[in-house]
Coordinates of C-alpha atoms in Angstrom, one line a residue:
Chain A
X1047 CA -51.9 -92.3 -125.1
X1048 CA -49.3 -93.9 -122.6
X1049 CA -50.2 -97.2 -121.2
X1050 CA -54.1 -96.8 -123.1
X1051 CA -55.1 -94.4 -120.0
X1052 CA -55.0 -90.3 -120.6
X1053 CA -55.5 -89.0 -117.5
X1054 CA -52.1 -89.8 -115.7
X1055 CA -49.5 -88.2 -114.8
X1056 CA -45.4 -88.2 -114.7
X1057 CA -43.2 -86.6 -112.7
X1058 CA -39.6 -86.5 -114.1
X1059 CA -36.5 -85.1 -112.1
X1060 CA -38.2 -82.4 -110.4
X1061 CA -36.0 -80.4 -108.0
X1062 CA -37.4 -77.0 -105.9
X1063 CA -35.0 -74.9 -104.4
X1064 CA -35.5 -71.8 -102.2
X1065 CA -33.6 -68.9 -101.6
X1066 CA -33.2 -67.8 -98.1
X1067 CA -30.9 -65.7 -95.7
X1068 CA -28.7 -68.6 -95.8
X1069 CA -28.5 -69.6 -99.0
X1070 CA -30.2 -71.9 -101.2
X1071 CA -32.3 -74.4 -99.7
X1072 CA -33.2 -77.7 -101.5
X1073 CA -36.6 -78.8 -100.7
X1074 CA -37.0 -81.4 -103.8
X1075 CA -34.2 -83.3 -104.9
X1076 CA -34.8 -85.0 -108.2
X1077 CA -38.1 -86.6 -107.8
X1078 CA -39.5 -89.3 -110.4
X1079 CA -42.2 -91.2 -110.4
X1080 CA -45.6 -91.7 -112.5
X1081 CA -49.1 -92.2 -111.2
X1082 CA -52.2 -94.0 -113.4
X1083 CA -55.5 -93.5 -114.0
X1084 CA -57.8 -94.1 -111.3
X1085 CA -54.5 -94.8 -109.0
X1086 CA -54.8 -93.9 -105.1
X1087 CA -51.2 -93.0 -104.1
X1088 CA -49.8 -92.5 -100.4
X1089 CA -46.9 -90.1 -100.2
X1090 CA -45.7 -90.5 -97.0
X1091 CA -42.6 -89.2 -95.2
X1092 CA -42.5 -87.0 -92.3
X1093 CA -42.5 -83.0 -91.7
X1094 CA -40.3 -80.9 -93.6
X1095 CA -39.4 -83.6 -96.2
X1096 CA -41.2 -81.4 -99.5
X1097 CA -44.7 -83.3 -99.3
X1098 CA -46.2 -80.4 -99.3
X1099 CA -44.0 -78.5 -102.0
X1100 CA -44.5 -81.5 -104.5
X1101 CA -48.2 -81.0 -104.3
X1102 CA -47.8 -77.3 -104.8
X1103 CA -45.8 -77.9 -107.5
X1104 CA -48.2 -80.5 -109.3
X1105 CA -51.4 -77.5 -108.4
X1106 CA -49.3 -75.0 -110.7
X1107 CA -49.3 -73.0 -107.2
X1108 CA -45.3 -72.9 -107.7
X1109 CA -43.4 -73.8 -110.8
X1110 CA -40.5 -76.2 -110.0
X1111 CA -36.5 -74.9 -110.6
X1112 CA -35.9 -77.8 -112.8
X1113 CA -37.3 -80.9 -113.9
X1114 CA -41.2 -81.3 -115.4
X1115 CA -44.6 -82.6 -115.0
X1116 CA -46.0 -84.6 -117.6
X1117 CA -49.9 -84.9 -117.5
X1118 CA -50.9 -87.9 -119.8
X1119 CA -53.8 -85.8 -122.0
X1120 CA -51.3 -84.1 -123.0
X1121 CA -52.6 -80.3 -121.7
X1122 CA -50.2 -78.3 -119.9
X1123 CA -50.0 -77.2 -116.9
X1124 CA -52.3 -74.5 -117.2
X1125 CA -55.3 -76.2 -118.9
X1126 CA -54.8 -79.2 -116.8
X1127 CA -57.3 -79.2 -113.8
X1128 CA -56.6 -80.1 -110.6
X1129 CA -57.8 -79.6 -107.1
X1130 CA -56.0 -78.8 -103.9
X1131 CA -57.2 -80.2 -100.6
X1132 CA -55.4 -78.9 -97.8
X1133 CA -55.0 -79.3 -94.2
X1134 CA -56.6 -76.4 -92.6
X1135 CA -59.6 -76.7 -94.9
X1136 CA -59.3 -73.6 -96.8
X1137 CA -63.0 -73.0 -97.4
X1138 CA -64.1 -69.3 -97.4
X1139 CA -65.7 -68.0 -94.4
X1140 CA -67.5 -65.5 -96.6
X1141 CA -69.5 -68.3 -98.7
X1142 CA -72.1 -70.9 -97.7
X1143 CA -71.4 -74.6 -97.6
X1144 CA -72.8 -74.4 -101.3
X1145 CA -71.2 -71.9 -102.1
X1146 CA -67.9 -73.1 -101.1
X1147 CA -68.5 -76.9 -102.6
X1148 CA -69.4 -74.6 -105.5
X1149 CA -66.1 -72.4 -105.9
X1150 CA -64.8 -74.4 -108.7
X1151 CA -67.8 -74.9 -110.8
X1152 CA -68.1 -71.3 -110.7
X1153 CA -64.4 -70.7 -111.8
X1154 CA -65.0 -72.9 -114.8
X1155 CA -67.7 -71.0 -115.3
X1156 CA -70.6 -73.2 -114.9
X1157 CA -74.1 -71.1 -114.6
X1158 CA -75.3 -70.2 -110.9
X1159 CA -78.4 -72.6 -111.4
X1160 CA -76.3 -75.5 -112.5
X1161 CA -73.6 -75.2 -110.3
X1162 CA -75.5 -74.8 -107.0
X1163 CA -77.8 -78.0 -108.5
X1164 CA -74.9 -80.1 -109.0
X1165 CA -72.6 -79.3 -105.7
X1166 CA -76.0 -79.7 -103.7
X1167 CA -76.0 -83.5 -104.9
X1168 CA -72.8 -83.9 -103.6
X1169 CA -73.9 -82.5 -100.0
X1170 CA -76.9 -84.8 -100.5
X1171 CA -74.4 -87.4 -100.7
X1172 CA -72.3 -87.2 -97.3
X1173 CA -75.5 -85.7 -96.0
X1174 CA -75.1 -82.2 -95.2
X1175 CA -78.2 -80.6 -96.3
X1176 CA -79.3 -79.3 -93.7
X1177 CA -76.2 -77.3 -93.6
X1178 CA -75.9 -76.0 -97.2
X1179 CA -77.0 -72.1 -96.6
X1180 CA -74.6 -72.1 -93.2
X1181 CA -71.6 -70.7 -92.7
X1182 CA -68.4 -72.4 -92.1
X1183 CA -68.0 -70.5 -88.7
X1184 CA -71.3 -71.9 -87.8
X1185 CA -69.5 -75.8 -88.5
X1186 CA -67.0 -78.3 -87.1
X1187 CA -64.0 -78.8 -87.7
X1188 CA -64.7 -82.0 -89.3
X1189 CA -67.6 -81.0 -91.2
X1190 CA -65.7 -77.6 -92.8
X1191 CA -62.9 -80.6 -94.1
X1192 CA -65.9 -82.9 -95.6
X1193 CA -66.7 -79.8 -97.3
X1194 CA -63.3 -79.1 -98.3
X1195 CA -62.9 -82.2 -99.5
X1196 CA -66.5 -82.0 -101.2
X1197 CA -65.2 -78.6 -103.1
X1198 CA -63.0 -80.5 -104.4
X1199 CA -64.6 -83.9 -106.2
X1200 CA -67.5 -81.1 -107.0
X1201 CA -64.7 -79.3 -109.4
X1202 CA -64.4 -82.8 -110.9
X1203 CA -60.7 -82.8 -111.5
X1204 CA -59.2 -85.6 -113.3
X1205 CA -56.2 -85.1 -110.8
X1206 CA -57.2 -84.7 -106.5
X1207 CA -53.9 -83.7 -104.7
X1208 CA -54.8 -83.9 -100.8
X1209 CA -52.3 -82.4 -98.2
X1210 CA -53.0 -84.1 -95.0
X1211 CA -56.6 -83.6 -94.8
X1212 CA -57.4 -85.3 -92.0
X1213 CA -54.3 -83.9 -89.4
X1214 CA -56.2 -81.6 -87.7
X1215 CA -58.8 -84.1 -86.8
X1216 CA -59.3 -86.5 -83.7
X1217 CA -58.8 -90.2 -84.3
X1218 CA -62.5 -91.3 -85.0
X1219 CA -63.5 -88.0 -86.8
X1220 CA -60.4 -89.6 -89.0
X1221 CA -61.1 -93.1 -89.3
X1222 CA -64.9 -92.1 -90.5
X1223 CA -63.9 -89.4 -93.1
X1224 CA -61.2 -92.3 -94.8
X1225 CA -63.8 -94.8 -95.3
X1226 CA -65.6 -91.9 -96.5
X1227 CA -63.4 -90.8 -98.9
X1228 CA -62.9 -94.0 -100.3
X1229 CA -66.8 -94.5 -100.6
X1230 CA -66.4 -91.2 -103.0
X1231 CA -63.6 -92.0 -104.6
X1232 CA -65.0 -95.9 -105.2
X1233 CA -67.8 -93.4 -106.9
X1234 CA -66.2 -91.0 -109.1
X1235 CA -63.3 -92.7 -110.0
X1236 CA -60.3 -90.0 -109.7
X1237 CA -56.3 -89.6 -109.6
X1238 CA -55.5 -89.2 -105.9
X1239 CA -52.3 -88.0 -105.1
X1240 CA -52.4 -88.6 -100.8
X1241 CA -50.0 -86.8 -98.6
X1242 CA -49.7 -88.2 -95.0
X1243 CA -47.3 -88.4 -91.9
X1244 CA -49.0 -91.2 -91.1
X1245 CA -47.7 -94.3 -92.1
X1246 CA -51.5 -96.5 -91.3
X1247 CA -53.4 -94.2 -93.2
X1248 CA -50.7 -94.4 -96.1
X1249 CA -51.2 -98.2 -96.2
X1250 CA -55.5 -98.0 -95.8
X1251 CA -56.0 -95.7 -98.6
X1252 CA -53.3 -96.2 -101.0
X1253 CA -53.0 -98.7 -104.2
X1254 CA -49.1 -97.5 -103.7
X1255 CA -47.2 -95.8 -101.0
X1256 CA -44.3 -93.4 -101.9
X1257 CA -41.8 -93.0 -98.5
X1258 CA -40.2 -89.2 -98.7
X1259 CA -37.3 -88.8 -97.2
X1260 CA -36.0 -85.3 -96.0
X1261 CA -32.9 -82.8 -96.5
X1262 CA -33.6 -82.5 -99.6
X1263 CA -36.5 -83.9 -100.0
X1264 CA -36.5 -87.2 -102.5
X1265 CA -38.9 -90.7 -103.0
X1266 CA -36.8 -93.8 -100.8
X1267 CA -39.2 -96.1 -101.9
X1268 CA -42.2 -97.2 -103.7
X1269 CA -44.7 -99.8 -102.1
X1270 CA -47.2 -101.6 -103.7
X1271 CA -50.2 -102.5 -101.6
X1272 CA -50.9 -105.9 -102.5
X1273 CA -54.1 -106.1 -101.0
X1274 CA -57.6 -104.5 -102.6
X1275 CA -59.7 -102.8 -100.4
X1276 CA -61.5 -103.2 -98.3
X1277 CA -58.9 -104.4 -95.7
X1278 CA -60.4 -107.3 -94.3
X1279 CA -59.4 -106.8 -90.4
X1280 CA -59.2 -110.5 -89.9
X1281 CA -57.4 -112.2 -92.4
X1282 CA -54.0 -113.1 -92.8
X1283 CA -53.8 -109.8 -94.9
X1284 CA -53.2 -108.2 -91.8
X1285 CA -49.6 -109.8 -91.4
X1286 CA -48.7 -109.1 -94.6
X1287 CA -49.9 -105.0 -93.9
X1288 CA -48.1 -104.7 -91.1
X1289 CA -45.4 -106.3 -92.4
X1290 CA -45.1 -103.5 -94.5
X1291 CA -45.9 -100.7 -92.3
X1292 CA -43.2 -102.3 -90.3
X1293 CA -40.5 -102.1 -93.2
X1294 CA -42.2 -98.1 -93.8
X1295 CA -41.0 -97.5 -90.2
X1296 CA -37.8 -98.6 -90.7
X1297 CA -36.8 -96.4 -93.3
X1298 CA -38.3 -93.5 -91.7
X1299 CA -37.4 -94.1 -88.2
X1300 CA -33.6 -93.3 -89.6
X1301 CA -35.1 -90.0 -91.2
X1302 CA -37.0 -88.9 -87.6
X1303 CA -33.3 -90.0 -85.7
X1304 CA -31.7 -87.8 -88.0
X1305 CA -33.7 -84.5 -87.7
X1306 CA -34.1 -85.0 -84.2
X1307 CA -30.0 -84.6 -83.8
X1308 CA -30.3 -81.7 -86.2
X1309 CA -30.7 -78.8 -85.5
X1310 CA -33.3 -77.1 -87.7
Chain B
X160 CA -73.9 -92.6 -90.1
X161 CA -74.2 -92.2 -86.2
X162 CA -71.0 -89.7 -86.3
X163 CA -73.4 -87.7 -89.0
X164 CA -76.4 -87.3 -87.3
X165 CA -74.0 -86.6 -83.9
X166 CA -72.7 -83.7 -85.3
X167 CA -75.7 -82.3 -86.6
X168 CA -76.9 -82.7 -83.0
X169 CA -74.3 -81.4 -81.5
X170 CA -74.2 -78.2 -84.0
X171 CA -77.7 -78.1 -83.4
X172 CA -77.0 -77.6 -79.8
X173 CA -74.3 -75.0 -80.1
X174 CA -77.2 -73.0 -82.1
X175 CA -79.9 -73.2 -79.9
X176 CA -77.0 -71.7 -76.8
X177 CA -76.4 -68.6 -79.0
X178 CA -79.9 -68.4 -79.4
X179 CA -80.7 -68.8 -75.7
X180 CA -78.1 -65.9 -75.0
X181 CA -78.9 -63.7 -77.1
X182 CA -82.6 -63.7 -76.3
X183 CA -82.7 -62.1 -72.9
X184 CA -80.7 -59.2 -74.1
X185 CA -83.2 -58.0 -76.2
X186 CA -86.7 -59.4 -74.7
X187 CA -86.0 -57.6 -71.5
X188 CA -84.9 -54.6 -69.8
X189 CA -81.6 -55.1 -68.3
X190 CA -81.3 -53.6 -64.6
X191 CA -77.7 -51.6 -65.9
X192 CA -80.7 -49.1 -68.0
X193 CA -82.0 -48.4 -65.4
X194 CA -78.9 -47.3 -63.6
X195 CA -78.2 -45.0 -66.9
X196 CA -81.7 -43.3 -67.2
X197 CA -81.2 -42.3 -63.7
X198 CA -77.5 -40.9 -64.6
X199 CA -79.4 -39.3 -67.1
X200 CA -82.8 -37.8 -65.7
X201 CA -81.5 -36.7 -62.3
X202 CA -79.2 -33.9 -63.6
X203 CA -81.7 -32.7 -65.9
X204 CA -84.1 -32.8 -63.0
X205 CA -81.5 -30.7 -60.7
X206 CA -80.1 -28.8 -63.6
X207 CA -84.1 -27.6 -64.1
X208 CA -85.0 -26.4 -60.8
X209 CA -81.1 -25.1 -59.9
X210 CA -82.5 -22.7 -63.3
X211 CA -85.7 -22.0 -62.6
X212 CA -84.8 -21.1 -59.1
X213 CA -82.5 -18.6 -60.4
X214 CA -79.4 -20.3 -58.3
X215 CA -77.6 -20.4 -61.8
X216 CA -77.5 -18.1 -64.8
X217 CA -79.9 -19.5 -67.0
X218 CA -77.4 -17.1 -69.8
X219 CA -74.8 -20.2 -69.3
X220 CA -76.9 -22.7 -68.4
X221 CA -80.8 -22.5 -69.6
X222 CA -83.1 -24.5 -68.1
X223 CA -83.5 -28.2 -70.3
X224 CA -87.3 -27.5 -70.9
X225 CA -86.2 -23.8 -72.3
X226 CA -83.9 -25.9 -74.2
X227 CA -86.3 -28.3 -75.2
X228 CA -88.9 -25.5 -76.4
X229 CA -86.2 -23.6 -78.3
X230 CA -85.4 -26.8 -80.2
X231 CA -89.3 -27.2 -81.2
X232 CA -89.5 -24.0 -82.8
X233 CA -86.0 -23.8 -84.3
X234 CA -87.4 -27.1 -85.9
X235 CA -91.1 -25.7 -87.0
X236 CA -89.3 -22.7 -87.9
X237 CA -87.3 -25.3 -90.5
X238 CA -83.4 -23.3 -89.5
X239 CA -82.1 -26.2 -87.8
X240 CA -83.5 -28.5 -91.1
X241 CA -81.5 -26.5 -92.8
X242 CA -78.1 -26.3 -91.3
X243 CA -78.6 -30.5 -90.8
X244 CA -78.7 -30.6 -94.3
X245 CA -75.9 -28.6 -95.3
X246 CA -73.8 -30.8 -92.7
X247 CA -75.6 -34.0 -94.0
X248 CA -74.7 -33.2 -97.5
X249 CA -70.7 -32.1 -96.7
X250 CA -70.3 -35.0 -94.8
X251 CA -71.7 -37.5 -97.4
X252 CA -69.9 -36.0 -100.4
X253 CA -67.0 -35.8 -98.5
X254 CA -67.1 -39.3 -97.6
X255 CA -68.1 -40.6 -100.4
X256 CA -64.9 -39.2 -102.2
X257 CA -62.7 -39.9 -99.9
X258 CA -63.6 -43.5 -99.2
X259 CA -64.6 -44.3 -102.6
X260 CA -60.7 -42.8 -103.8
X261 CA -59.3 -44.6 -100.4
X262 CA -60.9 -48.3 -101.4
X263 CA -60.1 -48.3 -104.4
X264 CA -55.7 -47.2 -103.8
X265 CA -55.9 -49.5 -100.6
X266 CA -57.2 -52.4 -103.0
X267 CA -54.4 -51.6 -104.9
X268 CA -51.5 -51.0 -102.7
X269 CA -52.8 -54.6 -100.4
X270 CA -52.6 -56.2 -104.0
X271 CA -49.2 -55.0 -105.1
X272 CA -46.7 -55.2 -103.3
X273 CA -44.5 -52.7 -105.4
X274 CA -47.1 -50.2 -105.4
X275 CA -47.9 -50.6 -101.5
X276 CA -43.4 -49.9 -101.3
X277 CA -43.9 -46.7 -103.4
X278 CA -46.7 -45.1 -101.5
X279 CA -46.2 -46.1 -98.3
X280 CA -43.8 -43.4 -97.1
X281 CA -46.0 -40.9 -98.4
X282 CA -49.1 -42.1 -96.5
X283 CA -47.0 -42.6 -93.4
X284 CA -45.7 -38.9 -93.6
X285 CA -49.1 -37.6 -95.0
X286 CA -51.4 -39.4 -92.6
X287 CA -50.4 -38.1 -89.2
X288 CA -50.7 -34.3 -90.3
X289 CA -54.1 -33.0 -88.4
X290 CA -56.7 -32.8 -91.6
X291 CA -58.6 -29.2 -90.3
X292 CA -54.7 -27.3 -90.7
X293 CA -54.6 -27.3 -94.4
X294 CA -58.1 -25.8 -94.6
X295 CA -56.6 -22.6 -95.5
X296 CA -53.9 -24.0 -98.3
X297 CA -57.0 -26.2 -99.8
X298 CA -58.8 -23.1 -99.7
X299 CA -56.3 -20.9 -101.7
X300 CA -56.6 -24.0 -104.4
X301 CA -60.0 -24.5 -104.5
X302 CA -61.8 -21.1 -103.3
X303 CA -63.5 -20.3 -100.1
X304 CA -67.0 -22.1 -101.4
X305 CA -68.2 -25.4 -101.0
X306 CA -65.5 -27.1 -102.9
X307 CA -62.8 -26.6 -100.3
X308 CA -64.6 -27.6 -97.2
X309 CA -65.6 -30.7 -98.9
X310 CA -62.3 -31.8 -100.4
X311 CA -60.7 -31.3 -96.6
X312 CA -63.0 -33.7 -95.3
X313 CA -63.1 -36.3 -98.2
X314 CA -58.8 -35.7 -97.5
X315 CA -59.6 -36.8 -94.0
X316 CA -62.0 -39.8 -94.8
X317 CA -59.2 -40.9 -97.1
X318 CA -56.6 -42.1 -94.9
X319 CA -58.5 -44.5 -92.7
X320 CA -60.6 -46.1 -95.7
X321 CA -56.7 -46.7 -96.8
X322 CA -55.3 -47.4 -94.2
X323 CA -57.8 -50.3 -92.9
X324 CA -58.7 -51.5 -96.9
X325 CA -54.9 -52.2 -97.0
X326 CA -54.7 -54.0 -93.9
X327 CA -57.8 -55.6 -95.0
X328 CA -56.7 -57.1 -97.6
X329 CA -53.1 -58.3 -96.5
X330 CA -55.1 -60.3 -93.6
X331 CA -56.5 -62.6 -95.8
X332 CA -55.3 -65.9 -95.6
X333 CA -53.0 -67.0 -98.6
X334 CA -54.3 -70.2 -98.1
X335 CA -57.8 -68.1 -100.1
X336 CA -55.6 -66.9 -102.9
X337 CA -54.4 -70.5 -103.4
X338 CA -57.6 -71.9 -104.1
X339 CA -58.5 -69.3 -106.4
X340 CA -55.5 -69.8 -108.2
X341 CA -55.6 -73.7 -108.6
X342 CA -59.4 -73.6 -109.7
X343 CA -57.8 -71.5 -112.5
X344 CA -59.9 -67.9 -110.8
X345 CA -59.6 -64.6 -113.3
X346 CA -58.0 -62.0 -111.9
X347 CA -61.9 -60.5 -112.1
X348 CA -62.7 -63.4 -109.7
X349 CA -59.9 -63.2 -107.7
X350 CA -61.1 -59.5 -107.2
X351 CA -65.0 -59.7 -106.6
X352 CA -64.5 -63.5 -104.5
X353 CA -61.9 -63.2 -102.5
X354 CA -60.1 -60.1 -102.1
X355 CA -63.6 -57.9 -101.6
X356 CA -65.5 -60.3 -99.2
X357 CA -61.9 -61.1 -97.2
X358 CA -61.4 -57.6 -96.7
X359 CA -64.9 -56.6 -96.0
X360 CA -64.8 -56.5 -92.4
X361 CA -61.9 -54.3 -92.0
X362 CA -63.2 -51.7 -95.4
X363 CA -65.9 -51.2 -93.1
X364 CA -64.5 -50.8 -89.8
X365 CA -62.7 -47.9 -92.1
X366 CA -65.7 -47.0 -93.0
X367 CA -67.1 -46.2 -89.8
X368 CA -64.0 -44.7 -88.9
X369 CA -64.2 -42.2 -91.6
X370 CA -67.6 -41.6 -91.1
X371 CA -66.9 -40.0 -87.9
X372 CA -63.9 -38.2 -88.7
X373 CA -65.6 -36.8 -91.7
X374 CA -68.6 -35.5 -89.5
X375 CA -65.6 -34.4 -87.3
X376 CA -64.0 -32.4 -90.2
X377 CA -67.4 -30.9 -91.4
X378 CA -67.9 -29.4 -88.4
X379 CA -64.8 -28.4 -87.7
X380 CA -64.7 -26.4 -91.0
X381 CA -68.3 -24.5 -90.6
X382 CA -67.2 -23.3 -87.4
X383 CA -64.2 -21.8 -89.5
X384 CA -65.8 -20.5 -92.5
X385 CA -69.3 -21.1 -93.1
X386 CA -72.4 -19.7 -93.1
X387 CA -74.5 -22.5 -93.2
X388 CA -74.6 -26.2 -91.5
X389 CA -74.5 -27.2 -88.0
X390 CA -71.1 -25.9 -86.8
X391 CA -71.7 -22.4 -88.4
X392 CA -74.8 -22.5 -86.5
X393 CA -73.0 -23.2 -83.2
X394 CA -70.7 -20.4 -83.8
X395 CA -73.3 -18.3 -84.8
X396 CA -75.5 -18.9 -81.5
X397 CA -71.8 -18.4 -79.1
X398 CA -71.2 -15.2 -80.7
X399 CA -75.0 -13.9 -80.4
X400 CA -75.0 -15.3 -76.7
X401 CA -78.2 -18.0 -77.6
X402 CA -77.1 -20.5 -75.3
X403 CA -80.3 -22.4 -75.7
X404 CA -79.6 -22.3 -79.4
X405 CA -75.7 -23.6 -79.0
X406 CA -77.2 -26.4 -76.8
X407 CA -79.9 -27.6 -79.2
X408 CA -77.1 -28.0 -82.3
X409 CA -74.6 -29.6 -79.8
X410 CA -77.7 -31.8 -78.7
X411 CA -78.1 -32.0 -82.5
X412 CA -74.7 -32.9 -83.4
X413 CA -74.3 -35.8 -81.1
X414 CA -77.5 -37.4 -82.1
X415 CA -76.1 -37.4 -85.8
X416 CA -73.1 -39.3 -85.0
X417 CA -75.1 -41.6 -83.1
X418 CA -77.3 -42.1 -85.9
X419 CA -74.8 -42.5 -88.4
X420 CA -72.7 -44.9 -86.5
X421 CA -75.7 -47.1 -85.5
X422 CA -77.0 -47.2 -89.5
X423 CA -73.2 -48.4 -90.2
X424 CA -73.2 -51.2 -87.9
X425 CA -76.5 -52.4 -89.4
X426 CA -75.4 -51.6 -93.2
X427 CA -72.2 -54.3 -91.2
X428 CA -73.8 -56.5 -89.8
X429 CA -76.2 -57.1 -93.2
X430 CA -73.1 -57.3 -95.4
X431 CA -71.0 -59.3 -93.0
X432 CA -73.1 -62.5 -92.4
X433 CA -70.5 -64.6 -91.9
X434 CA -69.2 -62.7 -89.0
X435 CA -72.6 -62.0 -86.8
X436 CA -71.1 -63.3 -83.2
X437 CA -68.5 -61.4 -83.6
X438 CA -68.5 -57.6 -82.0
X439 CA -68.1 -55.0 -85.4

């Protein structure tokens, strides 16, 4: 296997385009990168530049117009599992919480017993018990994306994609649901592909930050985060951070300046 | 670990409010019943002694304790059993054709988007066309017996399963088909966990629809061309002038639909858990 790890993934020249009423629209423009085992990536860049698409894309939720995705183990697409975070939680108002942390388990086709055993430990785990046989009308906003985000490290995909989980929420409802994602993650070690607007949480959670820029959507850069986590807040690895949140801004400030004269 | 137990708190909290409103409402008699038993009684009252008192013609408008008396023995007497059955049994076969046949094409047409383009036009120019006026064609097909009266009303009940089992299933968020898809869901799953349960609520506000409008089309048809159900016994008491008689199955009648609506909206509210607060 590549590099001694299976469980990457590559990216090479992947381009999306979509028809519409006036013409063909180029979301992705030749994008090409790789992503190791274990790796936390950032993808960063801001709305409309294809973040979304390119996680679509490496779901198998849309198949790209050229270019291809090459998963280490060697499966293909279809075989290869992954799981989908998204924004507006996506959980199924008709399930419980278990039932819903549950969903993929039972699309692999794990027994009832088993599955509802195992996606209960996981509740245990960010403490939700109590909450297990509600619905998620009867929850938080916060709490239904915990749970979303618990659905998906339940399915135990070798390969998370998360689409800007934590938008919707307030600012400390955010900043308590990161560390707590990396607690999992520091737990049950996993490809994270991140996508984010916001350039702080980019540089907190990633090993690497890839900036997106827009029309057609393509990767300007690729920062390495020097620093391991966890951040320490007093050090002099604070200059160096946001040093390179600083030099994140730059690029994208350009991207924001431009959109903002253009008409879209 | 603060922010945890804070929103269990607070979700706690916004519990125990639901609770605390609902409680009253059923504990209690609200004043507004009392308003409506009055609405209720006092004409029956007035409507008793204006007939007694001979001040109205007791052949239009029998006195409510005649009524009441005529109703005992047309029940002892085991006619009006009868004729509820017939209707019971109509209305039921009819609907259960017609829904079952109207779930399972709406399924279909929300699904498929070519299908849904085919059909469409024909729903739209079939569905507006008033169900009771092709009684007699159905009847030249299918004879004047039982079979005709019941295909009109299971062609009635069809429509609104269809029409709400379609719209039922397009509502569902694609963000639910999505998941499904990227944990790899069979079409079988896609079926029984998402498309079902998403499109539950609206099958059975359909369903209650055609409930009524299949009680609606049973008794439109027996006042028609039967011998036997409710509406035939209607007609049957107007032509012999038993006015007591045409007030008992009208009485009769309404307390059906009242019944059958009020078992649908439990059957609802049992099947659609995740939907309690809100009005069905």
């Amino acid at each position: 296997m590549i590099g001694g790890s299976n469980l990457g993934l590559t990216c090479q020249h992947l381009c999306k385009t979509y028809p519409t009423r006036n013409g063909l629209i180029t979301a992705l423009d030749d994008i090409t990168f790789s992503v190791k085992e274990h790796e936390f990536v950032s993808i960063v860049g801001p709305s409309g530049c294809g973040k979304t698409t390119l996680l679509k894309l490496i779901a198998g939720l849309s198949k790209p117009t050229s270019g291809q995705i090459i998963f280490n183990s060697g499966l293909s697409r279809h075989q290869q599992r992954t799981a989908l975070v998204f924004q507006e939680h996506g959980l199924f108002p008709w399930m419980t919480v278990l039932d819903n942390v549950a969903f993929g388990l039972e699309m692999y086709g794990m027994p009832k017993r088993d599955r509802r055993d195992l996606a209960m430990t996981f509740i245990e785990k960010v403490g939700l018990v109590s909450f297990a046989n509600n619905y998620p009308h009867e929850l938080s906003v916060g709490m239904c994306q915990r749970v979303g985000i618990l659905r998906a490290f339940a399915a135990d995909p070798q390969i998370l994609l998360m689409d800007e989980p934590f938008g919707s929420l307030d600012a400390q409802t955010k900043q308590v649901l990161r560390q707590e994602l990396l607690r999992i993650w520091r737990e049950n070690k996993k490809l994270i592909l991140f996508v984010t607007h916001d350039i702080d949480e980019a540089v907190l959670l990633g090993d690497r930050v890839l900036v997106m820029s827009g029309h057609p959507g393509h990767i300007r850069e690729e920062i390495q985060i020097p620093i391991h986590r966890p951040h320490d807040p007093i050090s002099e690895q604070q200059l160096e951070l946001t040093e390179i949140k600083w030099h994140i801004w730059k690029i994208l400030e350009e991207e924001v300046l431009k959109s903002l004269q253009m008409p879209s | 670990m603060a922010y945890l137990e804070d929103t269990r708190r607070r979700s706690a909290e916004k519990l125990t409010n639901a609770q605390l409103k609902e409680t009253p409402d059923r504990s209690s008699i609200r004043p507004e019943w009392w308003g409506t038993a009055i609405i209720i009684i006092a004409p029956l009252v007035i409507w008793e002694v204006l007939a007694r008192s001979g001040k109205i013609s007791s052949l239009f408008f029998p006195a409510p304790s005649v009524i009441f008396l005529t109703s005992i023995q047309l029940i002892t007497s085991g006619k009006l059993s009868i004729h509820l059955g017939i209707t019971l049994w109509r209305v039921f076969i009819g609907f259960f054709l017609g829904g079952i046949s109207g779930l399972m094409l709406g399924l279909a047409m929300g699904w498929s988007r070519p299908l849904r383009m085919v059909i469409d036009p024909l729903i739209a120019a079939a569905h507006p066309v008033p169900k009771i006026a092709i009684l007699p064609l159905i009847m030249i097909f299918f004879g004047i017996g039982e079979s005709s009266k019941i295909v009109v009303i299971a062609v009635a009940t069809f429509f609104p399963m269809l029409i709400n089992t379609v719209t039922g299933v397009r509502q569902i968020n694609p963000i639910h088909f999505e998941v499904a898809e990227n944990y790899g869901a069979s079409l079988n799953k896609i079926l029984t966990r998402v498309i079902l349960p998403g499109s539950l609520p609206m099958v059975l506000t359909g369903a209650r629809l055609a409930l009524n409008i299949a009680l609606l089309l049973a008794i439109a048809v027996e006042l028609v061309s039967a011998q036997e159900g409710l509406g035939a016994m209607i007609w049957l008491a107007w032509q012999t002038l038993r006015t007591e008689e045409l007030y008992v199955s009208l009485f009769v009648t309404a307390a059906l639909g009242m019944i059958l609506n009020f078992l649908l909206q439990r059957i609802t509210l049992y099947l659609v858990p995740w939907q309690t607060e809100q009005k069905i």
